[in-house]
Coordinates of C-alpha atoms in Angstrom, one line a residue:
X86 CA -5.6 5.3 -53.1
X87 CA -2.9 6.8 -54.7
X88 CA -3.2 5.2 -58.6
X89 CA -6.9 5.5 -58.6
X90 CA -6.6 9.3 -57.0
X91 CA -3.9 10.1 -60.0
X92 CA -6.5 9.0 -62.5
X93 CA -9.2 11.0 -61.5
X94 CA -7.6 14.3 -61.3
X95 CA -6.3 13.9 -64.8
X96 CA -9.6 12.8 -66.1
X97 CA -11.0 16.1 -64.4
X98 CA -8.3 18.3 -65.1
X99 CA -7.0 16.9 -68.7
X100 CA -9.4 15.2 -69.8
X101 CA -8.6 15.4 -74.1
X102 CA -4.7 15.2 -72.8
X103 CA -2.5 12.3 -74.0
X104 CA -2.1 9.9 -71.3
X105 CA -0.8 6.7 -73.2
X106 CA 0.1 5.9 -76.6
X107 CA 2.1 3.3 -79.0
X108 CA 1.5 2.6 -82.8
X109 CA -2.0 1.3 -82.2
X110 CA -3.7 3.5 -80.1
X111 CA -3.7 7.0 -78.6
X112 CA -5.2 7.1 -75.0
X113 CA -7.0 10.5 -73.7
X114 CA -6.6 10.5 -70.0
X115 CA -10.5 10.3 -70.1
X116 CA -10.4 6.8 -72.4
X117 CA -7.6 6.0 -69.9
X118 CA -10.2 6.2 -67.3
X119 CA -13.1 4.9 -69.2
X120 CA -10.7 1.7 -69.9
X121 CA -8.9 1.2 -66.6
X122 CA -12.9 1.2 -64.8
X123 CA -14.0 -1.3 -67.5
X124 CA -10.9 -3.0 -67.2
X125 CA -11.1 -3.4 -63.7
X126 CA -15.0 -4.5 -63.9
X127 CA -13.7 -8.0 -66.2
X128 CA -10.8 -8.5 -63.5
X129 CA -13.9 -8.4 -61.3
X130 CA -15.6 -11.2 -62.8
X131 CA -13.1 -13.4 -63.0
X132 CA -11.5 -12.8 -59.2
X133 CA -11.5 -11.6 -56.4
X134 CA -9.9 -8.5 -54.6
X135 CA -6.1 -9.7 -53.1
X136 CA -5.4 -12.0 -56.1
X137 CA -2.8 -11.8 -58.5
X138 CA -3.3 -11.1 -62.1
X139 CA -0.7 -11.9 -64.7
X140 CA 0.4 -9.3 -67.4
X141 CA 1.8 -11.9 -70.6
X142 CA 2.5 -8.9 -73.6
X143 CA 5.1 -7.2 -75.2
X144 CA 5.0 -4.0 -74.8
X145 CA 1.9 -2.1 -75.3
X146 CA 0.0 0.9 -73.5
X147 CA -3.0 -1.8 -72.6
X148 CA -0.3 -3.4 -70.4
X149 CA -0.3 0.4 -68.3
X150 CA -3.7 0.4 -68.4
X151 CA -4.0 -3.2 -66.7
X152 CA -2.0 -2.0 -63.7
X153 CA -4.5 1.0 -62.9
X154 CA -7.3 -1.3 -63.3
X155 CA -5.7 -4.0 -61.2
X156 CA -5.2 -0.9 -58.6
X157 CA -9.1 -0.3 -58.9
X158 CA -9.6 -3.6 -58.7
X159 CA -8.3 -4.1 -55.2
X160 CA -5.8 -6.9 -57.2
X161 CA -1.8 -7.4 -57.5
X162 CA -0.7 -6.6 -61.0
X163 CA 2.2 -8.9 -62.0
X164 CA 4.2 -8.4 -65.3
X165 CA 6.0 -10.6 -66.9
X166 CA 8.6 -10.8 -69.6
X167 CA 7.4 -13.1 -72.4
X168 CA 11.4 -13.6 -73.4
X169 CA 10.7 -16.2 -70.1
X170 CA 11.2 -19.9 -71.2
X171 CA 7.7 -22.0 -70.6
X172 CA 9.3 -23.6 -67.6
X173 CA 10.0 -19.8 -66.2
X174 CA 6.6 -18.8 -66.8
X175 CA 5.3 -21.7 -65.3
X176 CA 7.3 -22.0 -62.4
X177 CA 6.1 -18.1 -61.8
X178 CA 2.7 -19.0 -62.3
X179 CA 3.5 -21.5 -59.3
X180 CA 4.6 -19.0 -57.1
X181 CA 1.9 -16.8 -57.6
X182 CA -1.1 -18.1 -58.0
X183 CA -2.9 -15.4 -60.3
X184 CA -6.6 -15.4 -60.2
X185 CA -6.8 -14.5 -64.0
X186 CA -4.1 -13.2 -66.4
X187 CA -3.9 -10.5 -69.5
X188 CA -1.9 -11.3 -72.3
X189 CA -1.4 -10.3 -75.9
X190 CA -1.8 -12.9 -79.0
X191 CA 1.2 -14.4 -78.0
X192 CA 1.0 -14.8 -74.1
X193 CA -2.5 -16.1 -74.5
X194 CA -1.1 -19.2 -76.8
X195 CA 1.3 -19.8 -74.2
X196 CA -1.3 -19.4 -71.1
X197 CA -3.6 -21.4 -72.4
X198 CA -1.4 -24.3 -73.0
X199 CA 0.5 -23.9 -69.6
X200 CA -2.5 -22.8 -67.6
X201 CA -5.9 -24.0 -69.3
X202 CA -8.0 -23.3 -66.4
X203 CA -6.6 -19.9 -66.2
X204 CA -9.4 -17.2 -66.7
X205 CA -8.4 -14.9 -69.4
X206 CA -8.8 -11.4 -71.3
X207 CA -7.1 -10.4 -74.4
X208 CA -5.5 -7.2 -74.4
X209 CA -6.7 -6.5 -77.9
X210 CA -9.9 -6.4 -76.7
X211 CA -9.5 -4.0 -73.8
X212 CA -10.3 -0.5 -76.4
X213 CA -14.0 -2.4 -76.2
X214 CA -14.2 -3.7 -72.8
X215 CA -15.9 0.2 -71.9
X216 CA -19.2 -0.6 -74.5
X217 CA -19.8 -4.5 -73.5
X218 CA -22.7 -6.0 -72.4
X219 CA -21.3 -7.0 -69.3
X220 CA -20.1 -3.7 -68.2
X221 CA -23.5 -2.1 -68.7
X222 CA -25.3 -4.8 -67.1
X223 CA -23.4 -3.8 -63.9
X224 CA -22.3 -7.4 -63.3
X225 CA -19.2 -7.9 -61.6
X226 CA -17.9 -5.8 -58.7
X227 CA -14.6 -3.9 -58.0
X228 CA -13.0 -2.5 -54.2
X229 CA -9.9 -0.7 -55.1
X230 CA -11.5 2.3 -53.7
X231 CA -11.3 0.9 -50.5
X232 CA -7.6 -0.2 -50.8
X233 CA -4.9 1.1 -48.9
X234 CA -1.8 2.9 -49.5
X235 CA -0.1 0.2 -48.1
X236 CA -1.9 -2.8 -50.1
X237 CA 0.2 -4.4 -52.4
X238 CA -0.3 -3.4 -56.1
X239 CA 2.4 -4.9 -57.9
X240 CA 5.1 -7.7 -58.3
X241 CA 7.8 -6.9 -60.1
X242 CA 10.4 -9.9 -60.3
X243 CA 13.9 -8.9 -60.6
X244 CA 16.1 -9.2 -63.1
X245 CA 17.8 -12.5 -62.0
X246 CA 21.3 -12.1 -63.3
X247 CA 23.0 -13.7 -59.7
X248 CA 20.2 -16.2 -59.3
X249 CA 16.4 -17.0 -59.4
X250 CA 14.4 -14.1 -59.7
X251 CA 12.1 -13.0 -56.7
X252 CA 9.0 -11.2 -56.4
X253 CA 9.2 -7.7 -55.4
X254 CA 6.0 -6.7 -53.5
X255 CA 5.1 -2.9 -54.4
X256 CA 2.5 -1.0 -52.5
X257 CA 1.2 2.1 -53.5
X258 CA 3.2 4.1 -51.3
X259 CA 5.7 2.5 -53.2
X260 CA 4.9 4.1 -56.6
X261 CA 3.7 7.6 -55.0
X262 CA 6.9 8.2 -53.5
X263 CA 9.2 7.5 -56.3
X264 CA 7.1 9.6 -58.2
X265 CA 7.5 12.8 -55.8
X266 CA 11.3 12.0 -55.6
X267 CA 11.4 11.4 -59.6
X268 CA 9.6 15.1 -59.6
X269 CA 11.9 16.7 -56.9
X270 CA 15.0 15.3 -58.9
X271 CA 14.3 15.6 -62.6
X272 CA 11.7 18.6 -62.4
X273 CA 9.7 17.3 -65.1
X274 CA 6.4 18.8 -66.1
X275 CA 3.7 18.0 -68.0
X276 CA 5.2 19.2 -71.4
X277 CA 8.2 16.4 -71.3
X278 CA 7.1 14.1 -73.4
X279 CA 7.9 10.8 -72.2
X280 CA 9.0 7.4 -74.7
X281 CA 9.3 3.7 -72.5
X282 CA 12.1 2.1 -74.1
X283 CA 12.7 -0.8 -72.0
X284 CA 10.2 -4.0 -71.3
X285 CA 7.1 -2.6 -68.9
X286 CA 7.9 -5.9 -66.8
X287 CA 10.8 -4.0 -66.0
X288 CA 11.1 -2.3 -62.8
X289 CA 11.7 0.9 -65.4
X290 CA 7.7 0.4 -65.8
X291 CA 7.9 3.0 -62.5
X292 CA 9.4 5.6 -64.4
X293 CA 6.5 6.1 -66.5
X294 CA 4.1 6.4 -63.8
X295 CA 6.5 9.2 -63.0
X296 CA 5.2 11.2 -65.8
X297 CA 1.9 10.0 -65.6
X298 CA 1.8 11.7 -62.3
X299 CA 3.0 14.9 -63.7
X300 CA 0.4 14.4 -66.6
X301 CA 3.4 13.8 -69.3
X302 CA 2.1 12.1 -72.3
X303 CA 4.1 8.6 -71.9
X304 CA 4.8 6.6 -75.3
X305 CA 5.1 2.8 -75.0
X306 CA 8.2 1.4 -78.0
X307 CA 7.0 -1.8 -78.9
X308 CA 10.2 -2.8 -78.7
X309 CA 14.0 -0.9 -78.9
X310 CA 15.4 -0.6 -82.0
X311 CA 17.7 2.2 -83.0
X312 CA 15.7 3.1 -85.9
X313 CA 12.4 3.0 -84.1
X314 CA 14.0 4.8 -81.4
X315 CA 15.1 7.6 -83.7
X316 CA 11.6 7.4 -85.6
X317 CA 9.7 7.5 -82.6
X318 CA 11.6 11.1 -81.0
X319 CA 10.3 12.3 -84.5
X320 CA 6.7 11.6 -84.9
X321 CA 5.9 12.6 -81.2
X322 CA 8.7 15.0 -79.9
X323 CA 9.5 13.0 -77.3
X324 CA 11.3 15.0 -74.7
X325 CA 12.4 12.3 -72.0
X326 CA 13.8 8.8 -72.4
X327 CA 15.6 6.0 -70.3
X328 CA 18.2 4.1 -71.9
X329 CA 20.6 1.3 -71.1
X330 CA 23.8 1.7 -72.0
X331 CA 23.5 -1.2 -75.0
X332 CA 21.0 1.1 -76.3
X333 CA 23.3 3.4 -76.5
X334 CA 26.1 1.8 -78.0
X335 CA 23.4 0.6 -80.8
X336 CA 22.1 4.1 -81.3
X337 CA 25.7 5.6 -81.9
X338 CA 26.4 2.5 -84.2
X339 CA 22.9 3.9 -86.5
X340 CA 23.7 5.2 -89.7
X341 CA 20.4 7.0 -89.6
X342 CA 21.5 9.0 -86.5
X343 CA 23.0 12.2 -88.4
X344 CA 20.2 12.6 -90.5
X345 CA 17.6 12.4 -87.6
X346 CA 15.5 15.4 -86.3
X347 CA 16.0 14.9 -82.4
X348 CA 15.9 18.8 -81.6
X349 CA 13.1 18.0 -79.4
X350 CA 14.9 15.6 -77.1
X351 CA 16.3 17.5 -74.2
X352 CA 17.2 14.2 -71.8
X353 CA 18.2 10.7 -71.7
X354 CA 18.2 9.0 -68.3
X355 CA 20.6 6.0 -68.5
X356 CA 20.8 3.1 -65.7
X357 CA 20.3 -0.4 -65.6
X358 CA 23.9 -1.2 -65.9
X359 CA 27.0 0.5 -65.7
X360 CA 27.6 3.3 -68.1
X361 CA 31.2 4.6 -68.8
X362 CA 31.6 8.0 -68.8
X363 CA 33.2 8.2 -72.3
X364 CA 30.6 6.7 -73.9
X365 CA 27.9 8.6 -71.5
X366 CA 29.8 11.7 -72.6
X367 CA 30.2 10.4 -77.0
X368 CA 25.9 9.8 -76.9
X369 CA 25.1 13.3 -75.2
X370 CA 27.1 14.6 -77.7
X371 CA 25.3 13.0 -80.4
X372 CA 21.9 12.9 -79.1
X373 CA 22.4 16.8 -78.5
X374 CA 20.5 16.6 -75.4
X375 CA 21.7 16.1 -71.4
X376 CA 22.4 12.7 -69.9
X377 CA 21.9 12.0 -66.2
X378 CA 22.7 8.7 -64.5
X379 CA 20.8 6.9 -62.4
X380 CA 20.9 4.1 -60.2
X381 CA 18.2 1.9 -59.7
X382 CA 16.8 -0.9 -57.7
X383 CA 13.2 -3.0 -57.4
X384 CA 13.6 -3.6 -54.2
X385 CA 14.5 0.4 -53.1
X386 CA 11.5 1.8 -55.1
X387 CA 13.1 2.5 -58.5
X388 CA 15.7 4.4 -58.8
X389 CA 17.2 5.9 -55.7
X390 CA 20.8 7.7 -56.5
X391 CA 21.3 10.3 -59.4
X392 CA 24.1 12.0 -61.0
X393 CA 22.7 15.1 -63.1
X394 CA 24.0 16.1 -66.2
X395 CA 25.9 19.6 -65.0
X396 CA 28.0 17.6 -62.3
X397 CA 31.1 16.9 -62.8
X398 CA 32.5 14.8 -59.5
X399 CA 36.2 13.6 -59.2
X400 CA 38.2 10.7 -60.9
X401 CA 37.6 7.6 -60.1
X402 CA 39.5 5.9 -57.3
X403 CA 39.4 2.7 -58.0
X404 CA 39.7 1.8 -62.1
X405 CA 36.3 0.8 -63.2
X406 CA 34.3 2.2 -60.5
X407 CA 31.0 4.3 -61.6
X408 CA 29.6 7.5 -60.2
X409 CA 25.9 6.8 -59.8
X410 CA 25.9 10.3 -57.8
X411 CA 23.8 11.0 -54.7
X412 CA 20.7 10.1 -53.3
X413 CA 17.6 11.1 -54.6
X414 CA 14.9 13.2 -52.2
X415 CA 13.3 10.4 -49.9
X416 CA 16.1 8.4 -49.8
X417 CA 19.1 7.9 -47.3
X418 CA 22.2 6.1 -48.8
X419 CA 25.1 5.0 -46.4
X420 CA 28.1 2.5 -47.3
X421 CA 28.4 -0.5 -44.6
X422 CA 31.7 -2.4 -43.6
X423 CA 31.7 -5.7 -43.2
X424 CA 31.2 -5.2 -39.7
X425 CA 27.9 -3.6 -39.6
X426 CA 30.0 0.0 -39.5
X427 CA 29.7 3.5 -41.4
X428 CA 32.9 3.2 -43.8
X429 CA 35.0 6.0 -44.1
X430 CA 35.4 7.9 -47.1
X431 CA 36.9 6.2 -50.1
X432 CA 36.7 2.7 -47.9
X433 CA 35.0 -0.2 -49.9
X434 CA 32.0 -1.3 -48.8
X435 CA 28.1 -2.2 -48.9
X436 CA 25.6 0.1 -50.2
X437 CA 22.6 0.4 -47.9
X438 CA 18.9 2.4 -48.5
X439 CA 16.5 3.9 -46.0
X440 CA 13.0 5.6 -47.4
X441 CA 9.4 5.4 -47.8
X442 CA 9.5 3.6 -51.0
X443 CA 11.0 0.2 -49.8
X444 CA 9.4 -2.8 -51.1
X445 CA 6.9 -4.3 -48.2
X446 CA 9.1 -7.4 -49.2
X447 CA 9.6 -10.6 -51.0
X448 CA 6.4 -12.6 -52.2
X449 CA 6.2 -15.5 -50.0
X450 CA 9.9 -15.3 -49.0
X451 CA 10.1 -14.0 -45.5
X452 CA 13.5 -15.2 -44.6
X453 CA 15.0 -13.6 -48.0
X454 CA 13.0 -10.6 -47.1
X455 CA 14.4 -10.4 -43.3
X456 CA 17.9 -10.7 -44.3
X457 CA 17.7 -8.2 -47.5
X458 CA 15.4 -5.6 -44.6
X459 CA 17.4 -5.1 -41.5
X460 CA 16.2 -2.5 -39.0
X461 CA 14.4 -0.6 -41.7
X462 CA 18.0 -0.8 -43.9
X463 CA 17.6 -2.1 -47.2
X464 CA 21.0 -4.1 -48.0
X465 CA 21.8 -3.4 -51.9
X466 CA 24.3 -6.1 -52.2
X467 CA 26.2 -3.5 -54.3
X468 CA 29.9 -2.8 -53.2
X469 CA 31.2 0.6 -53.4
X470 CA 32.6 3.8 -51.6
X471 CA 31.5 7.1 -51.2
X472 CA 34.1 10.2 -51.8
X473 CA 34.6 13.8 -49.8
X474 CA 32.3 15.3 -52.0
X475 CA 29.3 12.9 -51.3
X476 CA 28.9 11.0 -54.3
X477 CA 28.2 6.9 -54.2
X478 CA 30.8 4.8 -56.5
X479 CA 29.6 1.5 -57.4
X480 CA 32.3 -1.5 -57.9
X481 CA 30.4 -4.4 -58.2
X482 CA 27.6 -6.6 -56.5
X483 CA 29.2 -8.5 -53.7
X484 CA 27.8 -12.0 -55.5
X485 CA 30.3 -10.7 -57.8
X486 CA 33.4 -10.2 -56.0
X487 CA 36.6 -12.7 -56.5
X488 CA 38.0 -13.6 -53.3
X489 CA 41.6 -14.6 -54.1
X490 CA 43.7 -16.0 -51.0
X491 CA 42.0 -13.4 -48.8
X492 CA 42.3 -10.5 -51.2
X493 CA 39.9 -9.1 -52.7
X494 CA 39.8 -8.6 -57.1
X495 CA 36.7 -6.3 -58.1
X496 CA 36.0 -7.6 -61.3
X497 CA 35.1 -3.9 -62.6
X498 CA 38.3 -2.6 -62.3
X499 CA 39.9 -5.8 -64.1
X500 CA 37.3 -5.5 -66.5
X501 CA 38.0 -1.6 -66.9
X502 CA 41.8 -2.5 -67.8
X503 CA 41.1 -5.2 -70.0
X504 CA 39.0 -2.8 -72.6
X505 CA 41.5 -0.2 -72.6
X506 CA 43.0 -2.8 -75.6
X507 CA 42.0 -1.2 -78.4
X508 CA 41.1 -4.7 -80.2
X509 CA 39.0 -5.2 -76.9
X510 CA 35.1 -4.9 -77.3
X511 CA 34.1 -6.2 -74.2
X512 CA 35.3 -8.2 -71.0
X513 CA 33.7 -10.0 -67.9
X514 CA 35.6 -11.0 -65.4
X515 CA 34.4 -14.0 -63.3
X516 CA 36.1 -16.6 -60.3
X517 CA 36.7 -19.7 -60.8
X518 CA 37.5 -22.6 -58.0
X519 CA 41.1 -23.1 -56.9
X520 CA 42.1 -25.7 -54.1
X521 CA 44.4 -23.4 -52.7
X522 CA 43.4 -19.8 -53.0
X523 CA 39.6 -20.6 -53.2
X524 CA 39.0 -18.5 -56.2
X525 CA 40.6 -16.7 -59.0
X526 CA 39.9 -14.8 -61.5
X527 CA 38.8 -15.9 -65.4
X528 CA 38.5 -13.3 -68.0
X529 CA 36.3 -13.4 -71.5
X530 CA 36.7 -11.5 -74.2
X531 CA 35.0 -10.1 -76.9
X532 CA 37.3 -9.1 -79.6
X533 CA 36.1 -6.6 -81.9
X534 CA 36.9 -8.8 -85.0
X535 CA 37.5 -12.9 -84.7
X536 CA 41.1 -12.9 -85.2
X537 CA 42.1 -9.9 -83.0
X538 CA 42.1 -12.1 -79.6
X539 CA 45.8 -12.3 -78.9
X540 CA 46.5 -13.8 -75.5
X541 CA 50.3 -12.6 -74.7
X542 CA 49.1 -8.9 -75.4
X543 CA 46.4 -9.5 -72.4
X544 CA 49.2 -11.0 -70.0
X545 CA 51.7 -8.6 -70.7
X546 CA 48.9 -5.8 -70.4
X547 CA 47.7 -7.5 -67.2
X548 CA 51.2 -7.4 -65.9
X549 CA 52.2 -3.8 -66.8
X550 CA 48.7 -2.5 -65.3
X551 CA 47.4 -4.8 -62.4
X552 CA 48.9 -6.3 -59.0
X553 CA 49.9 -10.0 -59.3
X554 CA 46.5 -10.9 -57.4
X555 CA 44.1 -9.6 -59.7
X556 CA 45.2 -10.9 -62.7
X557 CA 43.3 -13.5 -65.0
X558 CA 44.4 -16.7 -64.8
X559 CA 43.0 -17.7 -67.8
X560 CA 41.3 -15.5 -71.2
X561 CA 38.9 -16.7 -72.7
X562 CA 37.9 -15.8 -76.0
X563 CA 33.7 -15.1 -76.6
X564 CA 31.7 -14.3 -79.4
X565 CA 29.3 -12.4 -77.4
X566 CA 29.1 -11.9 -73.7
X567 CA 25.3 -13.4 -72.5
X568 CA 23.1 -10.5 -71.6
X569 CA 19.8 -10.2 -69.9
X570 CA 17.3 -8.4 -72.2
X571 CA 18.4 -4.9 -70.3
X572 CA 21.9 -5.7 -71.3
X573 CA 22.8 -6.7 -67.9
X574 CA 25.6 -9.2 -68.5
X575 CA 24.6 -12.6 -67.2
X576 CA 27.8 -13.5 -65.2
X577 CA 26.0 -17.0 -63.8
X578 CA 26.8 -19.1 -67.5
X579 CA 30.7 -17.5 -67.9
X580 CA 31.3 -18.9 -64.1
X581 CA 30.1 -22.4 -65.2
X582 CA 32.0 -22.4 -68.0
X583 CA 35.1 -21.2 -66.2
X584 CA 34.4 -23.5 -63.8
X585 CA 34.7 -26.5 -66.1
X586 CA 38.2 -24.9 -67.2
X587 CA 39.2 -23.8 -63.9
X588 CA 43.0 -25.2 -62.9
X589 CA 43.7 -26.4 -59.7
X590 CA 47.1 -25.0 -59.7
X591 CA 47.1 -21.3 -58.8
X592 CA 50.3 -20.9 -60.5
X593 CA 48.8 -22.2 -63.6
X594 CA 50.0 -19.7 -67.0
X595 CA 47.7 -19.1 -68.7
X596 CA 47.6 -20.9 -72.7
X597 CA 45.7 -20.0 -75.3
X598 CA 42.5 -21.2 -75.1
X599 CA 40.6 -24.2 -77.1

């Protein structure tokens, strides 16, 4: 067993090393094992090898610890983000059935009144889980060692921005390859100091099991904040990061970032959503360090495409579209025509995955799972092209793509010309219903000040700058565009508002809007 084999031969070979970490504690990899055994004796007690248990917590490194005991356990460790509504959590808790459930102060509140029968442990009191009664007593009984590479050791539920979320079924084959392609890519050693930015329900949560398995110290932030970001690089020299690009943005935004020691930071891995180059290019500048993009997915095992920071591939050749570089080791990348084909070079189409770290599939969603898994093919849903040189563009996910009368609009590349405004902030780009060309497309904006949004500027701009067929029908001014917690822009509300807007007449002008 992979997780439980990583473990030991840190313990043995490190054992005063620093596994985990965050402003509470500081884990040796032998306390990581000494919790992660005791750990896995309460998860014991209170189930039974195959169930599910529930991770409720911000961020913390107990929530790490959980998902090696859960692998020594012989159970299925399934985070979740507690910026979930009740009814989310609950409708999760439906689906799958968790034997028992670790939470923080706050996720215990919330369990407890959703779940009362629920069997649960505090994470608080994990640290002392080691020295209980219990544990000495021997009571209780854990298999894991018997386990499988191919058992399931995780659900990770994606990030739901075209729909309800579903439960990606990880194996351990699952992390242990992403971990040798992370390694065969990146080159990372036990010296790169690793910080977790992002929410460990996250499928990012595999990217610091990539430098456990090196034997990088990995430092859990509570939660992102450009300050605690910048503090954080300080105290503990981190070395390695991940970043969405609203992190980004924020940390540029700092006025504590020119004054910050961040000579330790060597590079920031950035994914999640699409990053554009210029402001890839302004924060590696600023951060002093290298950027590299990647390109991930729950379903393919992480991330699976990679564009380092010394390459330099060609323009773009469609206006918005985002290198997201080549595949990583272990993984085979191919774009798909419509009709099952291999597309030629610079022709649009579907990004497909082949490699060992595939999800086994969709909890208790077999028909999702047989038409997302086709002959071993994982089906992205992500349109894009692929250049002479090799490298993968990304346009858009095809739930995203406006079909106009038969033509097709990539919202990207709308959304690309739209921000080239200087007054412009931000723009999505979504369809709307139309009795005679079945869709077209709305635009919001984000101005960068209140009174900037000027509609005529955006039609004329439109017109100088895009065919007739990919033009808004309609702007529509926006405080803020919704966001997912990764800054993944939540596309699903702007279509339901532009759907309650949306003419009839496809020769409607546009006015300005209420």
């Amino acid at each position: 067993m992979w997780l439980q084999h990583l473990l030991d031969q840190r313990c043995s070979s490190a054992p005063d090393g620093i596994a985990l970490r965050d402003v509470r504690r500081e884990v040796t990899w032998s306390r990581l094992h000494r919790d992660a055994h005791a750990l896995a004796h309460a998860i014991g007690q209170r189930s039974t090898p195959g169930d599910r248990v529930v991770l409720l917590s911000a961020n913390r490194v107990e929530v790490l610890e959980a998902v090696f005991a859960c692998a020594l356990s012989a159970t299925v460790a399934v985070p979740l983000n507690p910026a979930l509504a009740d009814r989310e959590i609950s409708d999760t808790l439906d689906q799958v059935t968790p034997g028992c459930a670790l939470a923080d102060t706050g996720g215990l509140s919330r369990l407890e009144r959703l779940r009362p029968d629920l069997p649960l442990l505090a994470a608080d009191s994990v640290a002392a889980l080691a020295d209980s009664p219990a544990r000495e007593s021997g009571a209780g009984t854990h298999t894991g060692a018997d386990a499988g590479l191919s058992d399931p050791v995780m659900i990770l539920h994606t990030s739901a921005t075209t729909g309800s979320p579903k439960g990606v079924v990880c194996d351990q084959n699952y992390f242990r390859n992403q971990a040798a392609s992370w390694q065969a890519e990146v080159g990372q050693d036990r010296r790169d100091a690793y910080l977790h930015t992002s929410p460990l329900c996250h499928g990012s949560i595999t990217i610091a099991l990539d430098y456990l398995a090196t034997g990088a110290p990995v430092t859990v932030l509570d939660q992102f904040t450009p300050h605690g970001f910048l503090a954080a690089v300080e105290q503990w020299r981190v070395r390695h990061t991940f970043l969405v690009p609203t992190m980004l943005r924020l940390l540029l935004d700092c006025r504590q970032l020119p004054d910050s020691d961040l000579a330790s930071l060597h590079l920031v891995t950035h994914g999640g959503a699409p990053c554009p180059p210029d402001l890839a290019h302004e924060a590696g500048e600023a951060l002093g360090c290298g950027m590299r993009t990647i390109f991930g997915i729950t379903e393919g095992g992480g991330p699976v495409l990679s564009l380092g920071p010394d390459e330099e591939p060609e323009a773009a050749a469609v206006a918005g579209a985002t290198c997201a570089g080549r595949a990583m080791p272990g993984i085979t990348a191919r774009i798909t025509t419509a009709q099952g084909c291999a597309a030629a070079p610079y022709q649009a189409g579907t990004l497909h995955l082949k490699g060992s770290a595939l999800m086994r599939g969709y909890w208790n969603n077999p028909q999702a799972t047989e038409q997302t898994i086709v002959n071993g093919w994982l089906n992205t849903g992500d349109l894009g092209y692929q250049d002479t040189d090799g490298y993968l563009w990304i346009l858009n996910r095809r739930s995203d793509l406006i079909l106009r009368g038969g033509q097709n609009v990539y919202p990207a590349e709308v959304e690309h010309v739209l921000r080239t405004l200087a007054w412009v902030a931000e723009a999505a780009v979504v369809p709307a219903p139309c009795d005679t060309l079945g869709q077209t497309p709305v635009a919001f904006i984000q101005p960068t000040a209140t009174d900037d949004f000027d509609e005529r500027e955006l039609i004329a701009h439109c017109i100088r700058n895009l065919a007739g067929y990919k033009r808004p029908t309609r702007f529509i001014p926006i405080q803020t565009l919704p966001r997912n917690t990764l800054g993944k822009l939540l596309r699903r509300p702007l279509e339901q508002h532009a759907a309650a807007l949306a003419p009839s007449d496809p020769s409607h002008t546009p006015g300005r809007p209420t």
